[in-house]
Coordinates of C-alpha atoms in Angstrom, one line a residue:
M1 CA 254.3 123.6 276.8
A2 CA 251.6 123.1 279.4
N3 CA 252.3 124.1 283.0
S4 CA 252.4 121.2 285.6
K5 CA 254.3 120.1 288.7
Y6 CA 256.6 118.1 286.4
E7 CA 258.0 121.2 284.6
Y8 CA 261.2 121.0 286.7
V9 CA 262.5 118.2 284.4
K10 CA 263.3 120.9 281.8
S11 CA 266.2 122.0 284.0
F12 CA 268.1 118.9 282.9
E13 CA 268.2 120.1 279.3
V14 CA 271.7 121.5 278.4
E15 CA 272.3 124.3 275.9
D16 CA 274.8 123.5 273.2
E17 CA 275.3 126.8 271.5
V18 CA 278.2 127.2 269.0
M19 CA 279.6 130.4 270.2
V20 CA 280.4 133.4 267.9
P21 CA 282.7 133.9 266.0
N22 CA 283.2 130.2 265.4
L23 CA 282.0 129.1 261.9
I24 CA 279.5 126.3 261.8
V25 CA 279.9 123.3 259.6
V26 CA 277.6 120.3 259.6
R27 CA 278.8 117.1 258.1
I28 CA 276.5 114.2 257.3
N29 CA 277.3 110.7 256.2
C30 CA 275.2 107.6 255.4
R31 CA 274.9 105.1 258.2
D32 CA 276.1 101.6 257.1
F33 CA 276.6 102.9 253.5
S34 CA 278.5 99.7 252.4
R35 CA 275.5 97.5 253.1
F36 CA 273.1 100.1 251.6
S37 CA 275.1 100.3 248.4
V38 CA 275.4 96.5 248.0
I39 CA 271.7 95.9 248.6
H40 CA 270.8 98.6 246.1
E41 CA 273.4 97.3 243.6
F42 CA 275.3 100.6 243.2
E43 CA 277.9 100.7 240.5
K44 CA 281.5 100.3 241.8
P45 CA 283.7 102.2 242.6
N46 CA 281.3 105.1 241.8
D47 CA 277.6 105.2 241.0
E48 CA 276.9 108.4 239.1
K49 CA 273.2 108.3 239.8
S50 CA 273.8 107.9 243.5
L51 CA 276.2 110.9 243.5
N52 CA 273.8 113.0 241.5
L53 CA 271.1 112.1 244.0
M54 CA 273.3 113.3 246.9
N55 CA 274.1 116.5 245.0
S56 CA 270.3 117.0 244.4
C57 CA 269.7 116.6 248.2
A58 CA 272.5 119.1 249.0
T59 CA 271.0 121.6 246.5
A60 CA 267.6 121.2 248.3
V61 CA 269.3 121.9 251.6
L62 CA 270.9 125.1 250.4
E63 CA 267.6 126.2 248.9
E64 CA 265.7 125.5 252.2
Y65 CA 268.2 127.1 254.5
P66 CA 269.5 130.6 253.4
D67 CA 272.2 130.6 256.1
I68 CA 274.0 127.7 254.4
V69 CA 276.1 129.2 251.6
F70 CA 278.5 126.4 250.6
S71 CA 278.7 122.6 250.7
Y72 CA 281.1 120.0 249.6
G73 CA 280.4 116.3 249.2
F74 CA 281.6 112.9 247.8
S75 CA 280.5 109.3 248.1
D76 CA 278.0 109.2 251.0
E77 CA 278.9 112.4 252.8
Y78 CA 278.3 116.1 252.6
S79 CA 279.5 119.1 254.6
F80 CA 277.5 122.3 254.9
V81 CA 279.1 125.6 255.7
F82 CA 277.0 128.4 257.3
Q83 CA 277.5 132.1 256.8
K84 CA 279.8 133.5 259.5
D85 CA 277.1 135.6 261.3
S86 CA 274.4 132.9 261.2
K87 CA 271.9 133.0 264.1
L88 CA 269.9 130.0 262.8
Y89 CA 268.0 128.5 265.8
Q90 CA 270.2 130.5 268.2
R91 CA 273.2 128.4 266.9
R92 CA 272.1 125.4 268.9
A93 CA 274.2 122.5 267.7
S94 CA 271.6 119.7 268.3
K95 CA 268.8 121.7 266.7
I96 CA 270.9 122.5 263.6
L97 CA 272.5 119.1 263.0
S98 CA 269.2 117.3 263.5
L99 CA 267.2 119.5 261.1
I100 CA 269.8 119.4 258.4
V101 CA 270.2 115.6 258.5
S102 CA 266.4 115.2 258.8
F103 CA 265.7 117.3 255.8
F104 CA 268.5 115.8 253.7
T105 CA 267.2 112.3 254.5
S106 CA 263.6 113.3 253.7
V107 CA 264.7 114.7 250.3
F108 CA 266.8 111.6 249.6
V109 CA 263.9 109.2 250.1
T110 CA 261.5 111.6 248.2
K111 CA 263.8 111.9 245.2
W112 CA 264.9 108.2 245.1
K113 CA 262.6 107.3 242.2
E114 CA 263.8 110.2 240.1
Y115 CA 267.3 108.7 240.0
F116 CA 266.5 105.0 240.4
P117 CA 263.2 104.5 238.7
Q118 CA 263.7 100.7 238.3
M119 CA 265.1 100.2 241.8
E120 CA 262.8 99.9 244.8
L121 CA 264.1 101.5 248.0
R122 CA 264.5 98.3 250.0
F123 CA 264.9 99.7 253.5
P124 CA 265.0 103.1 255.1
P125 CA 268.3 104.9 254.6
S126 CA 269.6 107.0 257.5
F127 CA 272.4 109.5 258.0
Q128 CA 274.6 110.6 260.9
S129 CA 275.5 114.2 261.4
R130 CA 277.9 116.2 263.6
V131 CA 278.9 119.9 264.0
I132 CA 282.4 121.1 263.4
S133 CA 283.0 124.4 265.1
C134 CA 285.7 126.1 263.1
A135 CA 287.5 128.7 265.2
S136 CA 288.9 130.6 262.2
M137 CA 289.0 130.6 258.4
E138 CA 292.3 128.7 258.6
V139 CA 290.4 125.8 260.4
L140 CA 287.7 125.8 257.8
Q141 CA 290.3 125.8 255.0
A142 CA 292.1 122.9 256.7
Y143 CA 288.8 121.0 257.1
L144 CA 287.8 121.4 253.4
A145 CA 291.3 120.4 252.3
W146 CA 291.1 117.3 254.6
R147 CA 287.8 116.2 253.2
Q148 CA 288.8 116.7 249.5
N149 CA 292.0 114.9 250.1
N150 CA 290.0 112.1 251.7
C151 CA 287.9 112.0 248.6
H152 CA 290.9 111.6 246.3
V153 CA 292.6 108.9 248.5
R154 CA 289.5 106.8 248.8
N155 CA 288.5 107.1 245.2
Q156 CA 291.9 106.2 243.9
Y157 CA 292.1 103.2 246.2
N158 CA 288.5 102.0 245.3
T159 CA 289.2 102.5 241.6
C160 CA 292.2 100.2 241.8
L161 CA 290.4 97.7 244.1
W162 CA 287.4 97.3 241.8
M163 CA 289.5 97.1 238.6
L164 CA 291.5 94.2 240.2
I165 CA 288.3 92.5 241.3
R166 CA 286.8 92.7 237.8
S167 CA 290.0 91.3 236.4
G168 CA 289.5 88.1 238.4
K169 CA 291.0 88.8 241.8
T170 CA 289.1 88.1 245.0
E171 CA 288.5 91.2 247.2
R172 CA 291.1 89.8 249.7
E173 CA 293.7 89.4 247.0
A174 CA 293.0 92.8 245.7
R175 CA 293.4 94.4 249.1
E176 CA 296.7 92.5 249.6
I177 CA 298.0 93.8 246.3
L178 CA 297.2 97.4 247.3
K179 CA 298.5 97.2 250.8
D180 CA 301.0 99.9 251.6
T181 CA 301.0 101.2 248.0
Q182 CA 301.7 104.9 247.4
K183 CA 299.7 107.3 245.2
Q184 CA 302.1 107.0 242.3
E185 CA 302.1 103.2 242.4
K186 CA 298.3 103.2 242.1
H187 CA 298.5 105.5 239.1
E188 CA 300.9 103.1 237.4
L189 CA 298.9 100.1 238.3
L190 CA 295.8 101.6 236.7
F191 CA 297.7 102.7 233.6
Q192 CA 299.9 99.6 233.0
Q193 CA 297.3 96.9 233.8
F194 CA 294.1 98.5 232.7
G195 CA 295.1 101.4 230.4
I196 CA 293.4 103.9 232.6
N197 CA 294.7 107.5 233.1
Y198 CA 293.3 108.3 236.5
K199 CA 293.4 112.0 235.9
K200 CA 291.0 111.6 233.0
L201 CA 288.3 110.0 235.1
P202 CA 285.2 112.2 235.8
I203 CA 286.2 115.1 238.1
M204 CA 283.2 114.4 240.3
F205 CA 284.6 111.0 241.2
R206 CA 288.1 112.4 241.8
Q207 CA 287.5 115.7 243.5
G208 CA 283.9 115.6 244.7
S209 CA 281.1 118.1 244.2
C210 CA 280.5 121.6 245.4
V211 CA 277.0 123.1 245.9
L212 CA 277.0 126.9 246.4
K213 CA 275.2 130.1 245.7
R214 CA 276.0 132.6 243.0
G215 CA 274.4 135.9 242.0
L216 CA 272.0 136.0 239.1
E217 CA 270.5 139.2 237.7
D218 CA 266.8 139.3 236.9
I219 CA 265.0 142.0 235.1
V220 CA 262.0 142.8 237.3
K221 CA 260.5 145.7 235.3
Y222 CA 261.4 148.5 232.8
K223 CA 261.4 152.2 233.4
N224 CA 259.4 154.6 231.3
D225 CA 262.4 155.2 229.0
G226 CA 262.9 151.4 228.5
T227 CA 265.8 151.0 230.9
P228 CA 265.6 147.6 232.7
V229 CA 265.4 147.5 236.5
K230 CA 267.5 144.6 237.7
R231 CA 267.5 142.6 240.9
V232 CA 270.2 140.2 242.0
R233 CA 269.0 136.9 243.4
R234 CA 271.0 133.9 244.7
E235 CA 270.9 130.8 242.6
V236 CA 272.1 127.4 243.9
I237 CA 274.6 125.7 241.5
V238 CA 276.7 122.5 241.5
D239 CA 280.4 123.0 240.7
Y240 CA 283.1 120.5 240.0
S241 CA 285.9 123.0 239.2
G242 CA 288.8 122.1 241.5
N243 CA 290.5 122.6 244.8
V244 CA 287.9 123.8 247.2
A245 CA 290.4 124.9 249.8
S246 CA 292.4 127.1 247.4
R247 CA 292.3 130.9 247.4
S248 CA 291.6 130.9 243.6
F249 CA 288.4 128.8 244.0
W250 CA 287.2 130.9 246.9
K251 CA 287.9 134.2 245.1
G252 CA 286.1 132.9 242.1
H253 CA 282.8 132.9 244.1
S254 CA 282.2 136.4 245.5
Y255 CA 279.4 135.3 247.8
L256 CA 281.8 133.0 249.7
L257 CA 284.1 136.0 250.5
Y258 CA 281.2 138.1 251.6
D259 CA 279.3 135.5 253.6
V260 CA 282.1 133.4 255.1
G261 CA 285.5 135.1 254.6
N262 CA 288.8 134.9 252.8
F263 CA 291.7 132.4 252.8
E264 CA 295.0 134.1 253.5
K265 CA 297.2 131.6 251.7
D266 CA 297.1 128.2 250.1
I267 CA 297.9 125.1 252.2
N268 CA 299.4 121.8 251.3
K269 CA 299.3 119.1 253.9
V270 CA 296.7 118.9 256.7
K271 CA 296.8 116.8 259.8
P272 CA 293.4 115.2 260.3
E273 CA 294.0 115.1 264.1
Y274 CA 294.1 118.9 264.0
V275 CA 290.8 119.3 262.3
K276 CA 289.1 116.5 264.3
S277 CA 289.9 118.5 267.5
F278 CA 287.3 121.0 266.5
Q279 CA 284.4 118.5 266.3
F280 CA 281.6 119.7 268.5
E281 CA 281.1 116.5 270.6
H282 CA 278.9 116.3 273.6
K283 CA 279.3 113.0 275.4
L284 CA 276.3 112.1 277.5
M285 CA 276.8 111.3 281.2
P286 CA 277.3 107.6 281.9
F287 CA 274.7 105.5 283.8
T288 CA 271.9 108.0 283.2
W289 CA 268.7 107.5 281.3
I290 CA 269.1 109.1 277.9
V291 CA 265.9 110.5 276.4
V292 CA 265.9 111.6 272.7
R293 CA 262.9 113.8 271.9
I294 CA 262.1 114.5 268.3
D295 CA 259.6 117.2 267.2
G296 CA 258.1 117.9 263.8
C297 CA 259.5 121.2 262.3
H298 CA 256.8 123.7 261.3
F299 CA 254.2 120.9 261.6
H300 CA 251.3 123.4 261.9
R301 CA 252.0 124.4 258.3
F302 CA 252.6 120.7 257.3
S303 CA 249.3 119.6 258.7
E304 CA 247.4 122.4 257.0
V305 CA 249.0 121.8 253.6
H306 CA 248.2 118.1 253.9
E307 CA 244.7 118.8 255.2
F308 CA 245.0 116.8 258.5
E309 CA 241.8 116.4 260.4
K310 CA 241.5 118.9 263.4
P311 CA 242.1 118.6 266.3
N312 CA 243.4 115.1 265.7
D313 CA 244.1 113.1 262.6
G314 CA 244.0 109.4 263.5
Q315 CA 246.0 108.4 260.4
A316 CA 248.7 111.0 261.0
L317 CA 249.1 109.8 264.6
N318 CA 249.2 106.1 263.5
L319 CA 251.9 107.0 260.9
M320 CA 253.9 108.6 263.8
N321 CA 253.4 105.5 265.8
S322 CA 254.5 103.2 263.0
C323 CA 257.7 105.2 262.6
A324 CA 258.4 105.1 266.3
V325 CA 257.9 101.3 266.3
A326 CA 260.4 101.1 263.4
V327 CA 262.9 103.1 265.5
V328 CA 262.4 100.9 268.6
K329 CA 263.0 97.8 266.5
E330 CA 266.1 99.2 264.8
F331 CA 267.8 100.4 268.0
Q332 CA 267.3 97.8 270.6
D333 CA 268.8 99.9 273.4
I334 CA 265.5 101.8 273.4
V335 CA 263.4 100.4 276.3
F336 CA 260.4 102.7 276.1
S337 CA 258.9 105.4 273.8
Y338 CA 256.1 107.9 274.3
G339 CA 254.5 110.0 271.6
V340 CA 251.8 112.6 271.1
S341 CA 250.9 114.8 268.1
D342 CA 254.2 115.5 266.1
E343 CA 256.6 114.5 268.8
Y344 CA 258.2 111.3 270.2
S345 CA 260.5 110.6 273.1
F346 CA 262.8 107.6 273.1
V347 CA 264.3 106.2 276.3
L348 CA 267.6 104.4 276.1
K349 CA 268.7 102.0 278.8
K350 CA 270.9 103.4 281.5
D351 CA 274.0 101.4 280.4
S352 CA 273.6 102.0 276.7
Q353 CA 276.9 102.6 274.8
L354 CA 275.2 103.5 271.5
Y355 CA 277.5 105.7 269.5
Q356 CA 279.8 105.8 272.6
R357 CA 277.0 108.0 274.1
H358 CA 277.8 110.9 271.7
A359 CA 274.7 113.1 271.6
S360 CA 275.2 114.0 267.9
G361 CA 275.4 110.4 266.8
I362 CA 272.4 109.2 268.7
V363 CA 270.2 112.2 267.9
S364 CA 271.0 112.5 264.2
V365 CA 270.5 108.8 263.5
F366 CA 267.2 108.6 265.4
V367 CA 265.9 111.7 263.6
S368 CA 267.1 110.6 260.2
F369 CA 265.8 107.1 260.5
F370 CA 262.4 108.3 261.8
C371 CA 262.1 110.8 258.9
S372 CA 263.1 108.2 256.4
V373 CA 260.4 105.8 257.6
Y374 CA 257.9 108.6 257.7
V375 CA 258.3 109.4 254.0
M376 CA 258.5 105.7 252.9
K377 CA 255.3 104.8 254.9
W378 CA 253.3 107.9 253.9
K379 CA 251.3 106.1 251.1
D380 CA 250.4 103.3 253.6
F381 CA 248.5 105.8 255.7
F382 CA 247.5 108.4 253.1
P383 CA 247.0 106.5 249.9
E384 CA 244.9 109.3 248.4
K385 CA 247.2 112.1 249.4
E386 CA 250.4 113.2 247.7
L387 CA 253.3 114.1 250.0
K388 CA 253.6 117.7 248.8
Y389 CA 257.0 118.5 250.3
P390 CA 259.6 116.8 252.5
P391 CA 258.9 116.8 256.2
C392 CA 261.6 117.2 258.8
F393 CA 262.1 116.8 262.5
D394 CA 264.5 118.2 265.1
G395 CA 265.9 116.4 268.1
R396 CA 267.7 116.7 271.4
A397 CA 269.2 114.3 273.9
V398 CA 268.7 114.8 277.6
C399 CA 270.1 112.8 280.6
Y400 CA 268.0 111.9 283.6
P401 CA 269.9 110.5 286.6
S402 CA 267.2 108.5 288.3
T403 CA 264.1 106.4 287.4
E404 CA 261.9 108.7 289.4
I405 CA 263.0 111.8 287.4
L406 CA 262.6 109.9 284.2
R407 CA 259.1 109.0 285.1
D408 CA 258.4 112.6 285.9
Y409 CA 259.7 113.5 282.5
L410 CA 257.2 111.0 280.9
A411 CA 254.4 112.3 283.1
W412 CA 255.3 115.9 282.0
R413 CA 254.8 114.8 278.4
Q414 CA 251.5 113.1 279.1
V415 CA 250.1 116.0 281.1
D416 CA 251.1 118.2 278.2
C417 CA 249.2 115.8 275.8
H418 CA 246.1 116.0 277.9
I419 CA 246.1 119.8 278.4
N420 CA 246.9 120.6 274.7
N421 CA 244.4 118.0 273.4
Q422 CA 241.6 119.3 275.6
Y423 CA 242.2 122.9 274.6
N424 CA 242.5 122.0 270.9
T425 CA 239.3 119.9 271.0
C426 CA 237.4 122.9 272.4
F427 CA 239.1 125.3 270.0
W428 CA 238.3 123.4 266.9
M429 CA 234.7 122.6 267.9
L430 CA 234.2 126.4 268.4
V431 CA 235.8 127.2 265.0
K432 CA 233.7 124.5 263.3
S433 CA 230.6 126.0 264.9
G434 CA 231.3 129.3 263.1
K435 CA 233.7 131.3 265.4
S436 CA 236.9 132.8 264.0
K437 CA 240.2 131.5 265.4
R438 CA 240.7 134.7 267.3
E439 CA 237.2 134.5 268.8
A440 CA 237.8 130.9 269.8
Q441 CA 241.1 131.8 271.5
D442 CA 239.4 134.7 273.4
Y443 CA 236.6 132.4 274.4
L444 CA 238.9 129.9 275.9
K445 CA 241.3 132.3 277.5
G446 CA 241.7 131.6 281.3
T447 CA 239.3 128.6 281.3
R448 CA 240.1 125.6 283.5
A449 CA 239.8 121.9 282.7
Q450 CA 236.3 121.5 284.2
E451 CA 235.0 124.5 282.3
K452 CA 236.3 123.1 279.0
N453 CA 234.6 119.7 279.8
E454 CA 231.3 121.5 280.5
L455 CA 231.7 123.6 277.3
L456 CA 232.0 120.4 275.2
V457 CA 229.0 118.7 276.9
Q458 CA 226.7 121.7 277.0
Q459 CA 227.4 123.3 273.5
F460 CA 228.4 120.2 271.5
G461 CA 227.1 117.2 273.3
V462 CA 230.6 115.8 273.6
D463 CA 231.9 113.9 276.6
Y464 CA 235.6 114.4 276.6
Q465 CA 236.3 111.2 278.4
T466 CA 234.7 109.2 275.6
L467 CA 237.1 110.5 272.9
P468 CA 239.7 108.0 271.6
V469 CA 242.2 107.3 274.3
M470 CA 245.1 107.8 271.8
F471 CA 244.1 111.5 271.5
R472 CA 243.8 112.0 275.2
Q473 CA 246.7 110.1 276.5
G474 CA 249.2 109.6 273.6
S475 CA 250.9 106.4 272.6
S476 CA 253.4 104.3 274.5
I477 CA 255.7 101.8 272.8
F478 CA 257.7 99.2 274.5
W479 CA 259.0 95.6 274.4
V480 CA 257.0 92.7 275.9
K481 CA 257.9 89.0 276.3
E482 CA 255.4 86.5 274.8
V483 CA 255.2 82.9 275.7
E484 CA 254.4 80.4 273.1
T485 CA 253.8 76.7 273.7
E486 CA 255.3 74.3 271.2
M487 CA 254.5 70.6 271.1
H488 CA 257.5 68.2 270.9
N489 CA 257.8 64.4 271.2
D490 CA 258.7 64.7 274.8
G491 CA 255.8 67.0 275.5
P492 CA 255.0 70.8 275.4
R493 CA 257.8 73.4 275.7
E494 CA 257.6 77.1 276.3
K495 CA 259.3 79.5 273.9
F496 CA 259.9 83.1 274.8
Q497 CA 260.1 85.9 272.3
K498 CA 260.1 89.7 272.4
K499 CA 257.8 91.9 270.4
V500 CA 257.0 95.6 270.3
V501 CA 253.5 96.8 271.4
V502 CA 251.7 100.1 271.1
E503 CA 249.4 101.0 274.0
H504 CA 247.3 104.0 274.8
C505 CA 247.3 104.2 278.6
D506 CA 248.0 106.3 281.7
I507 CA 251.7 106.3 282.4
I508 CA 251.5 109.0 285.2
G509 CA 250.3 106.7 288.0
Q510 CA 251.9 103.6 289.5
S511 CA 249.7 101.0 287.9
F512 CA 251.3 101.0 284.5
W513 CA 254.8 100.6 285.8
K514 CA 253.8 98.0 288.3
A515 CA 252.2 96.0 285.5
H516 CA 255.5 96.3 283.4
P517 CA 258.3 96.3 286.0
S518 CA 260.9 95.1 283.5
I519 CA 260.7 98.3 281.3
L520 CA 262.8 100.5 283.6
D521 CA 264.5 97.6 285.5
E522 CA 268.0 98.8 286.5
S523 CA 269.1 95.5 288.0
S524 CA 270.8 94.4 284.8
I525 CA 273.1 97.4 284.7
Q526 CA 276.8 96.5 285.0
V527 CA 278.6 99.1 287.1

């Protein structure tokens, strides 16, 4: 980060470390999955292709993050269990949950065509995520038992519901028939009316799916006497074998015992309220400006692999802007957004009650939706380039108590944009002129802004102030009101409508905010 007088705003960032020895579990679930499944015509009560896509995404997550050793999923959700001594990203909850949900979403969109070759992805899917901080192995066991029981209850109910609907009942009639029915009664309904033995339905539907790691021996070479030299590597597999909270299942997978721990005894009933009490929830302070900042993860590598133009790739920046516009339109509590390079900050109105102001809900959905749009729009901006691997973003939410401090935050980001862009412009001009990256760094070490400007003019004939303003000042996105005049029989009438605009302008001084006073107007807040 660049140094400036606005650096003090970093003091408002709150650490959310999951303390050792708590076990970390991240659960994700699809946002508005009912609508998503209807629009994409998923088979009811279970769409096997959809479930296999979810399993494939979970497999990719375990392959990407070695610290995740086990996951369990059904329908539109997946839970990821980290090894007990994980130090991933210093165990920061917001960082972990946003990266996992972002990567999962990115893979979901990327792999969609593999599983639904005839079905167009009609709108960006997004997932919500949260951290469950398990204080002991008993809590983890109770959590897994709760989720698998939830799978069974929901699947049994939905199987009955859709069989009744297919037999001619309306959805309302079917729900009325099933109201207050017990497990055994549902079994009998399926068998007697439809000849279905529930226990013979595919186990993936009834008990969900496990994705985990097992040891696999590879022969890496042979000794002179012909004896093979073996090496054990971890392979990610999908398992549908049974009760994931049982001691027998856990003992059947030795890596789980080593990486996570052992269950002391089997359990029967679990109270969901007990497990929910371990959810790692951070509720953001009321009547403060919420800023969600998302950043590309390892975007230096991503930009190199995809051959982005240095120091700025206009198409890559316009793709980021397009994704941010989509986020602003999707979540109308956002009043302003500012972006530069691979980051974007979204400002929510002070009285926003989005996701009851739970940081995990807001951050995860913003990051997930942004990433989903990024993958879907890639071809619009890079028609000649293949997306070589799924991108991902991390996020955090920070509260700022006053408009003055919020504006200082935005000024901090724009100052950072200017300093970094000026440095990178000089750096890449030097590299393109024949210097090594190390030589360019040494050349620029300790130089001030004026010296960099002179270097660009004298050595390369470049006036920094004439470079595209988007590169120098970043991008601002916000709502504006437009007035249209419509002619009617009784004369002209004015019609007001809102639209989202992208501008590249100075947001540090007073002029921008005076020109747009309604953006950060607090007068509408109901206290």
